[in-house]
Structure formats: structure tokens, C-alpha cells
GROMACS .gro file of N, CA and C in nm:
model
  549
    1UNK      N    1   3.431   4.582   4.749
    1UNK     CA    2   3.301   4.550   4.728
    1UNK      C    3   3.259   4.407   4.665
    2UNK      N    4   3.167   4.426   4.637
    2UNK     CA    5   3.061   4.307   4.598
    2UNK      C    6   3.145   4.304   4.403
    3UNK      N    7   3.148   4.390   4.334
    3UNK     CA    8   3.208   4.390   4.213
    3UNK      C    9   3.343   4.329   4.235
    4UNK      N   10   3.422   4.369   4.318
    4UNK     CA   11   3.548   4.316   4.347
    4UNK      C   12   3.559   4.171   4.365
    5UNK      N   13   3.459   4.124   4.434
    5UNK     CA   14   3.420   3.995   4.503
    5UNK      C   15   3.419   3.881   4.359
    6UNK      N   16   3.349   3.961   4.282
    6UNK     CA   17   3.260   3.876   4.162
    6UNK      C   18   3.439   3.878   4.057
    7UNK      N   19   3.464   3.997   4.091
    7UNK     CA   20   3.600   3.957   3.995
    7UNK      C   21   3.689   3.916   4.033
    8UNK      N   22   3.737   3.871   4.112
    8UNK     CA   23   3.817   3.796   4.174
    8UNK      C   24   3.732   3.655   4.174
    9UNK      N   25   3.674   3.594   4.181
    9UNK     CA   26   3.564   3.453   4.123
    9UNK      C   27   3.588   3.427   4.002
   10UNK      N   28   3.556   3.558   3.931
   10UNK     CA   29   3.591   3.482   3.791
   10UNK      C   30   3.739   3.511   3.708
   11UNK      N   31   3.841   3.541   3.815
   11UNK     CA   32   4.011   3.515   3.769
   11UNK      C   33   3.988   3.369   3.835
   12UNK      N   34   3.941   3.347   3.942
   12UNK     CA   35   3.989   3.205   4.007
   12UNK      C   36   3.904   3.107   3.886
   13UNK      N   37   3.799   3.121   3.870
   13UNK     CA   38   3.731   2.992   3.747
   13UNK      C   39   3.815   3.010   3.638
   14UNK      N   40   3.918   3.112   3.594
   14UNK     CA   41   4.011   3.083   3.481
   14UNK      C   42   4.132   3.061   3.477
   15UNK      N   43   4.130   3.035   3.620
   15UNK     CA   44   4.253   2.965   3.724
   15UNK      C   45   4.383   3.062   3.672
   16UNK      N   46   4.323   3.215   3.725
   16UNK     CA   47   4.423   3.267   3.746
   16UNK      C   48   4.476   3.332   3.869
   17UNK      N   49   4.566   3.409   3.900
   17UNK     CA   50   4.585   3.465   4.030
   17UNK      C   51   4.495   3.616   4.046
   18UNK      N   52   4.450   3.630   4.146
   18UNK     CA   53   4.381   3.791   4.187
   18UNK      C   54   4.517   3.845   4.195
   19UNK      N   55   4.577   3.896   4.087
   19UNK     CA   56   4.691   3.994   4.157
   19UNK      C   57   4.593   4.132   4.136
   20UNK      N   58   4.642   4.207   4.231
   20UNK     CA   59   4.606   4.373   4.248
   20UNK      C   60   4.591   4.418   4.128
   21UNK      N   61   4.680   4.461   4.072
   21UNK     CA   62   4.683   4.542   3.941
   21UNK      C   63   4.597   4.492   3.818
   22UNK      N   64   4.563   4.338   3.832
   22UNK     CA   65   4.457   4.316   3.744
   22UNK      C   66   4.340   4.331   3.768
   23UNK      N   67   4.331   4.350   3.893
   23UNK     CA   68   4.193   4.397   3.959
   23UNK      C   69   4.155   4.541   3.922
   24UNK      N   70   4.245   4.596   3.976
   24UNK     CA   71   4.251   4.725   3.983
   24UNK      C   72   4.200   4.790   3.834
   25UNK      N   73   4.266   4.729   3.746
   25UNK     CA   74   4.235   4.785   3.608
   25UNK      C   75   4.121   4.736   3.541
   26UNK      N   76   4.062   4.630   3.598
   26UNK     CA   77   3.933   4.584   3.533
   26UNK      C   78   3.831   4.669   3.611
   27UNK      N   79   3.842   4.699   3.703
   27UNK     CA   80   3.741   4.782   3.758
   27UNK      C   81   3.739   4.924   3.693
   28UNK      N   82   3.892   4.960   3.667
   28UNK     CA   83   3.890   5.112   3.598
   28UNK      C   84   3.864   5.109   3.448
   29UNK      N   85   3.856   5.001   3.424
   29UNK     CA   86   3.758   4.973   3.277
   29UNK      C   87   3.662   5.054   3.274
   30UNK      N   88   3.543   4.938   3.402
   30UNK     CA   89   3.418   4.965   3.413
   30UNK      C   90   3.374   5.116   3.471
   31UNK      N   91   3.487   5.178   3.539
   31UNK     CA   92   3.466   5.345   3.580
   31UNK      C   93   3.476   5.407   3.466
   32UNK      N   94   3.570   5.377   3.365
   32UNK     CA   95   3.563   5.469   3.227
   32UNK      C   96   3.472   5.422   3.150
   33UNK      N   97   3.381   5.289   3.151
   33UNK     CA   98   3.281   5.272   3.066
   33UNK      C   99   3.182   5.416   3.106
   34UNK      N  100   3.187   5.401   3.225
   34UNK     CA  101   3.039   5.426   3.299
   34UNK      C  102   3.033   5.602   3.220
   35UNK      N  103   3.132   5.667   3.257
   35UNK     CA  104   3.151   5.792   3.164
   35UNK      C  105   3.174   5.810   3.007
   36UNK      N  106   3.221   5.675   2.951
   36UNK     CA  107   3.232   5.694   2.791
   36UNK      C  108   3.193   5.532   2.753
   37UNK      N  109   3.136   5.595   2.596
   37UNK     CA  110   3.119   5.498   2.562
   37UNK      C  111   3.204   5.434   2.475
   38UNK      N  112   3.336   5.490   2.414
   38UNK     CA  113   3.427   5.430   2.358
   38UNK      C  114   3.553   5.398   2.442
   39UNK      N  115   3.609   5.340   2.469
   39UNK     CA  116   3.705   5.288   2.505
   39UNK      C  117   3.846   5.227   2.477
   40UNK      N  118   3.966   5.302   2.545
   40UNK     CA  119   4.096   5.203   2.477
   40UNK      C  120   4.139   5.131   2.562
   41UNK      N  121   4.186   4.991   2.520
   41UNK     CA  122   4.244   4.877   2.634
   41UNK      C  123   4.368   4.896   2.553
   42UNK      N  124   4.485   4.941   2.610
   42UNK     CA  125   4.597   4.967   2.531
   42UNK      C  126   4.710   4.890   2.617
   43UNK      N  127   4.782   4.783   2.537
   43UNK     CA  128   4.899   4.731   2.595
   43UNK      C  129   4.954   4.589   2.507
   44UNK      N  130   5.060   4.591   2.502
   44UNK     CA  131   5.144   4.486   2.459
   44UNK      C  132   5.061   4.358   2.468
   45UNK      N  133   5.081   4.228   2.363
   45UNK     CA  134   4.996   4.115   2.349
   45UNK      C  135   5.067   4.040   2.474
   46UNK      N  136   4.899   3.985   2.537
   46UNK     CA  137   4.947   3.874   2.655
   46UNK      C  138   5.007   3.928   2.805
   47UNK      N  139   4.860   4.097   2.778
   47UNK     CA  140   4.900   4.183   2.912
   47UNK      C  141   4.813   4.172   2.957
   48UNK      N  142   4.726   4.096   2.898
   48UNK     CA  143   4.543   4.045   3.007
   48UNK      C  144   4.456   4.193   2.956
   49UNK      N  145   4.452   4.234   2.811
   49UNK     CA  146   4.370   4.305   2.766
   49UNK      C  147   4.198   4.221   2.755
   50UNK      N  148   4.237   4.120   2.696
   50UNK     CA  149   4.148   4.044   2.689
   50UNK      C  150   4.038   3.983   2.811
   51UNK      N  151   4.143   3.946   2.892
   51UNK     CA  152   4.111   3.889   3.004
   51UNK      C  153   4.034   3.985   3.049
   52UNK      N  154   4.088   4.114   3.097
   52UNK     CA  155   4.006   4.206   3.200
   52UNK      C  156   3.875   4.237   3.125
   53UNK      N  157   3.886   4.227   3.007
   53UNK     CA  158   3.719   4.279   2.925
   53UNK      C  159   3.641   4.130   2.967
   54UNK      N  160   3.685   4.018   2.941
   54UNK     CA  161   3.597   3.907   2.969
   54UNK      C  162   3.588   3.885   3.118
   55UNK      N  163   3.653   3.941   3.224
   55UNK     CA  164   3.613   3.886   3.330
   55UNK      C  165   3.524   3.988   3.379
   56UNK      N  166   3.547   4.143   3.351
   56UNK     CA  167   3.468   4.229   3.373
   56UNK      C  168   3.342   4.201   3.335
   57UNK      N  169   3.290   4.141   3.214
   57UNK     CA  170   3.191   4.114   3.133
   57UNK      C  171   3.115   4.033   3.212
   58UNK      N  172   3.188   3.907   3.276
   58UNK     CA  173   3.124   3.824   3.368
   58UNK      C  174   3.070   3.831   3.478
   59UNK      N  175   3.174   3.924   3.566
   59UNK     CA  176   3.147   4.003   3.668
   59UNK      C  177   2.985   4.079   3.674
   60UNK      N  178   2.978   4.133   3.589
   60UNK     CA  179   2.878   4.237   3.552
   60UNK      C  180   2.733   4.157   3.553
   61UNK      N  181   2.769   4.056   3.459
   61UNK     CA  182   2.662   3.891   3.456
   61UNK      C  183   2.617   3.883   3.560
   62UNK      N  184   2.724   3.798   3.645
   62UNK     CA  185   2.705   3.740   3.789
   62UNK      C  186   2.611   3.866   3.875
   63UNK      N  187   2.642   3.940   3.868
   63UNK     CA  188   2.567   4.094   3.954
   63UNK      C  189   2.450   4.048   3.906
   64UNK      N  190   2.451   4.108   3.803
   64UNK     CA  191   2.270   4.105   3.753
   64UNK      C  192   2.224   3.971   3.786
   65UNK      N  193   2.249   3.837   3.758
   65UNK     CA  194   2.166   3.717   3.794
   65UNK      C  195   2.181   3.706   3.943
   66UNK      N  196   2.272   3.762   4.015
   66UNK     CA  197   2.226   3.763   4.170
   66UNK      C  198   2.164   3.893   4.285
   67UNK      N  199   2.059   3.956   4.179
   67UNK     CA  200   1.984   4.034   4.187
   67UNK      C  201   1.985   4.174   4.182
   68UNK      N  202   2.152   4.257   4.154
   68UNK     CA  203   2.175   4.349   4.153
   68UNK      C  204   2.098   4.433   4.045
   69UNK      N  205   2.064   4.572   4.084
   69UNK     CA  206   1.978   4.619   4.001
   69UNK      C  207   2.051   4.748   3.979
   70UNK      N  208   2.200   4.773   3.992
   70UNK     CA  209   2.258   4.869   3.980
   70UNK      C  210   2.270   4.920   3.839
   71UNK      N  211   2.308   5.040   3.768
   71UNK     CA  212   2.293   5.051   3.694
   71UNK      C  213   2.364   5.013   3.598
   72UNK      N  214   2.494   4.952   3.600
   72UNK     CA  215   2.582   4.866   3.475
   72UNK      C  216   2.585   4.706   3.548
   73UNK      N  217   2.517   4.679   3.643
   73UNK     CA  218   2.524   4.531   3.633
   73UNK      C  219   2.423   4.460   3.580
   74UNK      N  220   2.442   4.417   3.446
   74UNK     CA  221   2.353   4.384   3.358
   74UNK      C  222   2.423   4.219   3.301
   75UNK      N  223   2.364   4.162   3.199
   75UNK     CA  224   2.467   4.073   3.168
   75UNK      C  225   2.500   4.143   3.046
   76UNK      N  226   2.620   4.078   3.006
   76UNK     CA  227   2.704   4.177   2.830
   76UNK      C  228   2.677   4.080   2.773
   77UNK      N  229   2.677   4.130   2.625
   77UNK     CA  230   2.673   4.065   2.512
   77UNK      C  231   2.834   4.105   2.444
   78UNK      N  232   2.927   4.005   2.448
   78UNK     CA  233   3.059   4.088   2.331
   78UNK      C  234   3.033   3.992   2.234
   79UNK      N  235   3.059   4.125   2.156
   79UNK     CA  236   3.124   4.105   2.002
   79UNK      C  237   3.238   4.157   1.952
   80UNK      N  238   3.301   4.058   1.916
   80UNK     CA  239   3.463   4.080   1.866
   80UNK      C  240   3.499   4.060   1.770
   81UNK      N  241   3.591   4.154   1.714
   81UNK     CA  242   3.640   4.124   1.537
   81UNK      C  243   3.756   4.205   1.549
   82UNK      N  244   3.824   4.161   1.466
   82UNK     CA  245   3.993   4.185   1.439
   82UNK      C  246   3.972   4.248   1.298
   83UNK      N  247   3.959   4.410   1.311
   83UNK     CA  248   3.915   4.495   1.189
   83UNK      C  249   4.055   4.482   1.081
   84UNK      N  250   4.151   4.472   1.117
   84UNK     CA  251   4.308   4.439   1.025
   84UNK      C  252   4.257   4.274   0.920
   85UNK      N  253   4.123   4.225   0.982
   85UNK     CA  254   4.170   4.066   0.928
   85UNK      C  255   4.029   4.051   0.790
   86UNK      N  256   4.014   4.206   0.728
   86UNK     CA  257   3.934   4.195   0.695
   86UNK      C  258   3.960   4.337   0.585
   87UNK      N  259   3.877   4.357   0.452
   87UNK     CA  260   3.898   4.499   0.411
   87UNK      C  261   3.827   4.584   0.472
   88UNK      N  262   3.849   4.700   0.387
   88UNK     CA  263   3.757   4.798   0.473
   88UNK      C  264   3.636   4.800   0.390
   89UNK      N  265   3.587   4.753   0.263
   89UNK     CA  266   3.483   4.730   0.251
   89UNK      C  267   3.393   4.639   0.308
   90UNK      N  268   3.488   4.504   0.328
   90UNK     CA  269   3.390   4.435   0.477
   90UNK      C  270   3.368   4.471   0.605
   91UNK      N  271   3.470   4.553   0.650
   91UNK     CA  272   3.457   4.637   0.798
   91UNK      C  273   3.343   4.701   0.798
   92UNK      N  274   3.286   4.801   0.695
   92UNK     CA  275   3.227   4.907   0.676
   92UNK      C  276   3.064   4.856   0.600
   93UNK      N  277   3.103   4.799   0.487
   93UNK     CA  278   3.044   4.807   0.398
   93UNK      C  279   3.062   4.865   0.274
   94UNK      N  280   3.026   4.807   0.146
   94UNK     CA  281   3.045   4.865   0.039
   94UNK      C  282   2.960   4.867  -0.076
   95UNK      N  283   2.941   4.952  -0.191
   95UNK     CA  284   2.858   4.946  -0.294
   95UNK      C  285   2.933   4.873  -0.407
   96UNK      N  286   2.830   4.779  -0.461
   96UNK     CA  287   2.930   4.695  -0.572
   96UNK      C  288   2.865   4.766  -0.712
   97UNK      N  289   2.966   4.768  -0.784
   97UNK     CA  290   2.999   4.860  -0.881
   97UNK      C  291   2.905   4.818  -1.015
   98UNK      N  292   2.902   4.723  -1.010
   98UNK     CA  293   2.832   4.662  -1.145
   98UNK      C  294   2.638   4.679  -1.084
   99UNK      N  295   2.644   4.641  -0.994
   99UNK     CA  296   2.484   4.615  -0.933
   99UNK      C  297   2.433   4.791  -0.903
  100UNK      N  298   2.512   4.809  -0.825
  100UNK     CA  299   2.472   4.937  -0.750
  100UNK      C  300   2.395   4.893  -0.623
  101UNK      N  301   2.467   4.817  -0.583
  101UNK     CA  302   2.371   4.696  -0.450
  101UNK      C  303   2.438   4.709  -0.335
  102UNK      N  304   2.413   4.782  -0.205
  102UNK     CA  305   2.439   4.780  -0.100
  102UNK      C  306   2.504   4.669  -0.032
  103UNK      N  307   2.633   4.621   0.036
  103UNK     CA  308   2.640   4.497   0.101
  103UNK      C  309   2.666   4.560   0.253
  104UNK      N  310   2.616   4.513   0.362
  104UNK     CA  311   2.655   4.590   0.458
  104UNK      C  312   2.792   4.528   0.507
  105UNK      N  313   2.856   4.585   0.606
  105UNK     CA  314   2.973   4.536   0.665
  105UNK      C  315   2.952   4.479   0.815
  106UNK      N  316   3.100   4.427   0.823
  106UNK     CA  317   3.038   4.339   1.009
  106UNK      C  318   3.054   4.479   1.072
  107UNK      N  319   3.092   4.542   1.087
  107UNK     CA  320   3.089   4.697   1.176
  107UNK      C  321   2.930   4.696   1.175
  108UNK      N  322   2.897   4.736   1.042
  108UNK     CA  323   2.686   4.769   1.063
  108UNK      C  324   2.632   4.665   1.085
  109UNK      N  325   2.656   4.518   1.039
  109UNK     CA  326   2.568   4.408   1.119
  109UNK      C  327   2.609   4.406   1.265
  110UNK      N  328   2.709   4.391   1.299
  110UNK     CA  329   2.728   4.403   1.451
  110UNK      C  330   2.648   4.505   1.542
  111UNK      N  331   2.642   4.637   1.453
  111UNK     CA  332   2.549   4.739   1.531
  111UNK      C  333   2.410   4.736   1.527
  112UNK      N  334   2.404   4.695   1.417
  112UNK     CA  335   2.251   4.647   1.399
  112UNK      C  336   2.189   4.560   1.463
  113UNK      N  337   2.249   4.442   1.505
  113UNK     CA  338   2.273   4.307   1.589
  113UNK      C  339   2.201   4.375   1.721
  114UNK      N  340   2.346   4.471   1.765
  114UNK     CA  341   2.318   4.528   1.903
  114UNK      C  342   2.175   4.616   1.949
  115UNK      N  343   2.171   4.696   1.826
  115UNK     CA  344   2.071   4.782   1.839
  115UNK      C  345   1.937   4.704   1.837
  116UNK      N  346   1.899   4.616   1.786
  116UNK     CA  347   1.776   4.530   1.701
  116UNK      C  348   1.782   4.432   1.840
  117UNK      N  349   1.871   4.420   1.949
  117UNK     CA  350   1.870   4.318   2.068
  117UNK      C  351   1.751   4.264   2.076
  118UNK      N  352   1.722   4.124   2.153
  118UNK     CA  353   1.594   4.091   2.160
  118UNK      C  354   1.602   4.128   2.322
  119UNK      N  355   1.716   4.135   2.380
  119UNK     CA  356   1.728   4.137   2.502
  119UNK      C  357   1.793   4.322   2.519
  120UNK      N  358   1.708   4.415   2.510
  120UNK     CA  359   1.726   4.530   2.508
  120UNK      C  360   1.807   4.594   2.613
  121UNK      N  361   1.763   4.532   2.731
  121UNK     CA  362   1.838   4.619   2.844
  121UNK      C  363   1.988   4.526   2.905
  122UNK      N  364   2.042   4.426   2.792
  122UNK     CA  365   2.166   4.410   2.805
  122UNK      C  366   2.289   4.447   2.771
  123UNK      N  367   2.402   4.494   2.810
  123UNK     CA  368   2.473   4.570   2.770
  123UNK      C  369   2.560   4.524   2.657
  124UNK      N  370   2.580   4.582   2.569
  124UNK     CA  371   2.670   4.528   2.399
  124UNK      C  372   2.800   4.577   2.413
  125UNK      N  373   2.879   4.504   2.438
  125UNK     CA  374   3.035   4.566   2.382
  125UNK      C  375   3.083   4.532   2.226
  126UNK      N  376   3.098   4.590   2.133
  126UNK     CA  377   3.164   4.560   2.049
  126UNK      C  378   3.306   4.635   2.069
  127UNK      N  379   3.408   4.488   2.029
  127UNK     CA  380   3.523   4.511   2.059
  127UNK      C  381   3.591   4.473   1.930
  128UNK      N  382   3.675   4.569   1.920
  128UNK     CA  383   3.758   4.580   1.822
  128UNK      C  384   3.925   4.554   1.860
  129UNK      N  385   3.939   4.401   1.821
  129UNK     CA  386   4.052   4.334   1.881
  129UNK      C  387   4.162   4.330   1.760
  130UNK      N  388   4.282   4.450   1.769
  130UNK     CA  389   4.346   4.424   1.669
  130UNK      C  390   4.408   4.579   1.677
  131UNK      N  391   4.527   4.589   1.578
  131UNK     CA  392   4.588   4.696   1.566
  131UNK      C  393   4.505   4.811   1.513
  132UNK      N  394   4.553   4.934   1.530
  132UNK     CA  395   4.471   5.056   1.477
  132UNK      C  396   4.529   5.098   1.364
  133UNK      N  397   4.440   5.137   1.244
  133UNK     CA  398   4.480   5.156   1.140
  133UNK      C  399   4.413   5.292   1.097
  134UNK      N  400   4.476   5.359   1.032
  134UNK     CA  401   4.451   5.507   1.042
  134UNK      C  402   4.321   5.517   0.916
  135UNK      N  403   4.296   5.432   0.837
  135UNK     CA  404   4.207   5.460   0.762
  135UNK      C  405   4.060   5.420   0.807
  136UNK      N  406   4.060   5.287   0.923
  136UNK     CA  407   3.911   5.223   0.955
  136UNK      C  408   3.905   5.311   1.083
  137UNK      N  409   4.028   5.374   1.166
  137UNK     CA  410   3.973   5.441   1.279
  137UNK      C  411   3.836   5.553   1.271
  138UNK      N  412   3.941   5.624   1.207
  138UNK     CA  413   3.882   5.760   1.121
  138UNK      C  414   3.709   5.748   1.110
  139UNK      N  415   3.686   5.651   1.060
  139UNK     CA  416   3.527   5.633   1.025
  139UNK      C  417   3.453   5.571   1.151
  140UNK      N  418   3.497   5.544   1.277
  140UNK     CA  419   3.476   5.562   1.393
  140UNK      C  420   3.463   5.644   1.467
  141UNK      N  421   3.505   5.763   1.427
  141UNK     CA  422   3.496   5.909   1.483
  141UNK      C  423   3.363   5.941   1.515
  142UNK      N  424   3.256   5.945   1.388
  142UNK     CA  425   3.125   5.945   1.461
  142UNK      C  426   3.056   5.886   1.556
  143UNK      N  427   3.104   5.745   1.545
  143UNK     CA  428   3.023   5.698   1.683
  143UNK      C  429   3.077   5.705   1.778
  144UNK      N  430   3.226   5.763   1.820
  144UNK     CA  431   3.284   5.817   1.947
  144UNK      C  432   3.255   5.924   1.975
  145UNK      N  433   3.178   6.004   1.916
  145UNK     CA  434   3.112   6.145   1.958
  145UNK      C  435   3.026   6.125   2.019
  146UNK      N  436   3.015   6.212   2.106
  146UNK     CA  437   2.889   6.244   2.215
  146UNK      C  438   2.760   6.149   2.155
  147UNK      N  439   2.704   6.169   2.011
  147UNK     CA  440   2.586   6.165   1.929
  147UNK      C  441   2.598   6.009   1.930
  148UNK      N  442   2.707   5.955   1.920
  148UNK     CA  443   2.719   5.816   1.951
  148UNK      C  444   2.635   5.726   1.777
  149UNK      N  445   2.677   5.798   1.682
  149UNK     CA  446   2.569   5.792   1.550
  149UNK      C  447   2.698   5.701   1.423
  150UNK      N  448   2.665   5.571   1.410
  150UNK     CA  449   2.728   5.535   1.324
  150UNK      C  450   2.701   5.594   1.159
  151UNK      N  451   2.776   5.655   1.061
  151UNK     CA  452   2.726   5.671   0.971
  151UNK      C  453   2.801   5.616   0.832
  152UNK      N  454   2.713   5.548   0.763
  152UNK     CA  455   2.797   5.480   0.655
  152UNK      C  456   2.796   5.543   0.512
  153UNK      N  457   2.883   5.435   0.434
  153UNK     CA  458   2.897   5.522   0.273
  153UNK      C  459   2.748   5.536   0.195
  154UNK      N  460   2.680   5.448   0.271
  154UNK     CA  461   2.520   5.453   0.198
  154UNK      C  462   2.428   5.532   0.243
  155UNK      N  463   2.471   5.623   0.316
  155UNK     CA  464   2.418   5.742   0.387
  155UNK      C  465   2.359   5.717   0.505
  156UNK      N  466   2.309   5.571   0.531
  156UNK     CA  467   2.261   5.542   0.651
  156UNK      C  468   2.312   5.569   0.785
  157UNK      N  469   2.260   5.569   0.881
  157UNK     CA  470   2.316   5.662   1.002
  157UNK      C  471   2.220   5.567   1.103
  158UNK      N  472   2.281   5.533   1.208
  158UNK     CA  473   2.270   5.431   1.293
  158UNK      C  474   2.264   5.465   1.453
  159UNK      N  475   2.192   5.538   1.497
  159UNK     CA  476   2.224   5.575   1.629
  159UNK      C  477   2.234   5.433   1.768
  160UNK      N  478   2.362   5.429   1.818
  160UNK     CA  479   2.367   5.365   1.951
  160UNK      C  480   2.328   5.377   2.054
  161UNK      N  481   2.199   5.296   2.113
  161UNK     CA  482   2.150   5.345   2.250
  161UNK      C  483   2.266   5.319   2.354
  162UNK      N  484   2.249   5.366   2.489
  162UNK     CA  485   2.281   5.378   2.608
  162UNK      C  486   2.382   5.210   2.631
  163UNK      N  487   2.304   5.156   2.584
  163UNK     CA  488   2.380   4.996   2.637
  163UNK      C  489   2.491   4.955   2.529
  164UNK      N  490   2.501   4.993   2.461
  164UNK     CA  491   2.613   4.973   2.379
  164UNK      C  492   2.780   5.049   2.396
  165UNK      N  493   2.866   5.007   2.419
  165UNK     CA  494   2.991   5.035   2.399
  165UNK      C  495   3.103   4.996   2.322
  166UNK      N  496   3.187   5.087   2.258
  166UNK     CA  497   3.280   5.028   2.161
  166UNK      C  498   3.425   5.039   2.256
  167UNK      N  499   3.509   4.932   2.232
  167UNK     CA  500   3.620   4.865   2.306
  167UNK      C  501   3.714   4.893   2.197
  168UNK      N  502   3.828   4.939   2.212
  168UNK     CA  503   3.952   4.901   2.117
  168UNK      C  504   4.076   4.828   2.184
  169UNK      N  505   4.114   4.698   2.163
  169UNK     CA  506   4.188   4.666   2.240
  169UNK      C  507   4.292   4.648   2.156
  170UNK      N  508   4.392   4.728   2.178
  170UNK     CA  509   4.536   4.749   2.076
  170UNK      C  510   4.657   4.724   2.152
  171UNK      N  511   4.793   4.761   2.081
  171UNK     CA  512   4.905   4.743   2.139
  171UNK      C  513   4.908   4.902   2.145
  172UNK      N  514   4.896   4.999   2.066
  172UNK     CA  515   4.947   5.123   2.073
  172UNK      C  516   4.882   5.199   1.992
  173UNK      N  517   4.888   5.346   2.021
  173UNK     CA  518   4.823   5.438   1.940
  173UNK      C  519   4.886   5.523   1.847
  174UNK      N  520   4.980   5.464   1.803
  174UNK     CA  521   5.093   5.494   1.692
  174UNK      C  522   5.036   5.585   1.577
  175UNK      N  523   4.944   5.527   1.520
  175UNK     CA  524   4.837   5.575   1.393
  175UNK      C  525   4.743   5.671   1.394
  176UNK      N  526   4.657   5.659   1.537
  176UNK     CA  527   4.550   5.716   1.583
  176UNK      C  528   4.589   5.869   1.580
  177UNK      N  529   4.480   5.957   1.539
  177UNK     CA  530   4.489   6.080   1.516
  177UNK      C  531   4.441   6.141   1.659
  178UNK      N  532   4.500   6.241   1.699
  178UNK     CA  533   4.454   6.305   1.805
  178UNK      C  534   4.312   6.309   1.875
  179UNK      N  535   4.245   6.364   1.721
  179UNK     CA  536   4.078   6.327   1.766
  179UNK      C  537   4.038   6.247   1.804
  180UNK      N  538   4.069   6.108   1.710
  180UNK     CA  539   4.012   5.948   1.768
  180UNK      C  540   4.059   5.972   1.902
  181UNK      N  541   4.174   5.968   1.958
  181UNK     CA  542   4.205   5.975   2.098
  181UNK      C  543   4.142   6.024   2.194
  182UNK      N  544   4.124   6.166   2.169
  182UNK     CA  545   4.035   6.247   2.293
  182UNK      C  546   3.911   6.163   2.266
  183UNK      N  547   3.860   6.107   2.172
  183UNK     CA  548   3.721   6.114   2.211
  183UNK      C  549   3.681   6.008   2.272
   0.00000   0.00000   0.00000
């Protein structure tokens, strides 16, 4: 259909072959996103995880720009970070023990940016591109629940709107708990 055409167009723009498996995986990601707000894209490095996300985002944006008003055919804003490149405090926020002041972390900033977007109908994908760590992924469980609530250590709770999706680009799920994977 028209989605597959846009996917193929965006693969060609990137000078990739329109491999049937790559197209299928891109469509499967969208199908999963239609029913889940937390998604895992799992595979070895250089197997196309980022390409699938970027091609799908561009295809949905193209469909919207060409007049489609279907449910998921909206421009996509991607917020990407490697959760292992920073400390847990830098990731989620921390309280300075000397001043007792709270400092937002990257996740809370990205979620707040997505929630407070000037373009409320745009889709926002917060992409965690890096290895899963048992400590930080457990902090995401409340976000991945059906209530879609980010709960921070300072007591702040941020409700994610329907336009926000969490994507985890990971090599494996060895250290993720069954509770996290099932969400």
C-alpha cells in the first residue's frame, strides 16, 4: 500500500536496497506501535534497527505531508539517547545532597519536552539506543505500564500523552526482567 511505497522511497533516498525483510520489519514496528507505547527493537549492531526507526519516521511524516490523516500518519520527532553514556543520576535526575536541590535528568527533560511540545499532534519517539542495564530499565517500568507515568525520585509524576512512544534499540534482553519485557 501507500505506507510501503513511502518506506521504499525513503530507503532509496538513503541509498539502501528495498529488501523485503527490511520493509517487513519496518511495517511490523508500526503495527506494534499501534497497540503498545513501549517497543523493543532487538538485534546485533549494524542490523538495521536505527534504519527501521528512521525510515518509518520519515515515511509517516511524508504520508502526513501528502495529505493523509490516518491515525498514525503524523510527523515524527525523534529524541535519541544512549542510556549507558551517562550516570543514573544524569539519566533520571538527582538531588544535590549539599543544597537539597533537584536537577532534572535527560529522561525527564526529554519527556517534558515531548509533553510540552508546540506541535501536540506530532508523534514523539524517545529512543533509548544502547545496552539494557537492570538498574535504569527498572525505572522505566511505570512508563511502560498502561498508565504511562514517569515517576521520578523527587516525587514528580509525568503522564505521557498518546503521541509519545518509548523505543528501546538493544542488542539483547539478557538483564531485563520478565516484568520489563512483558510490558
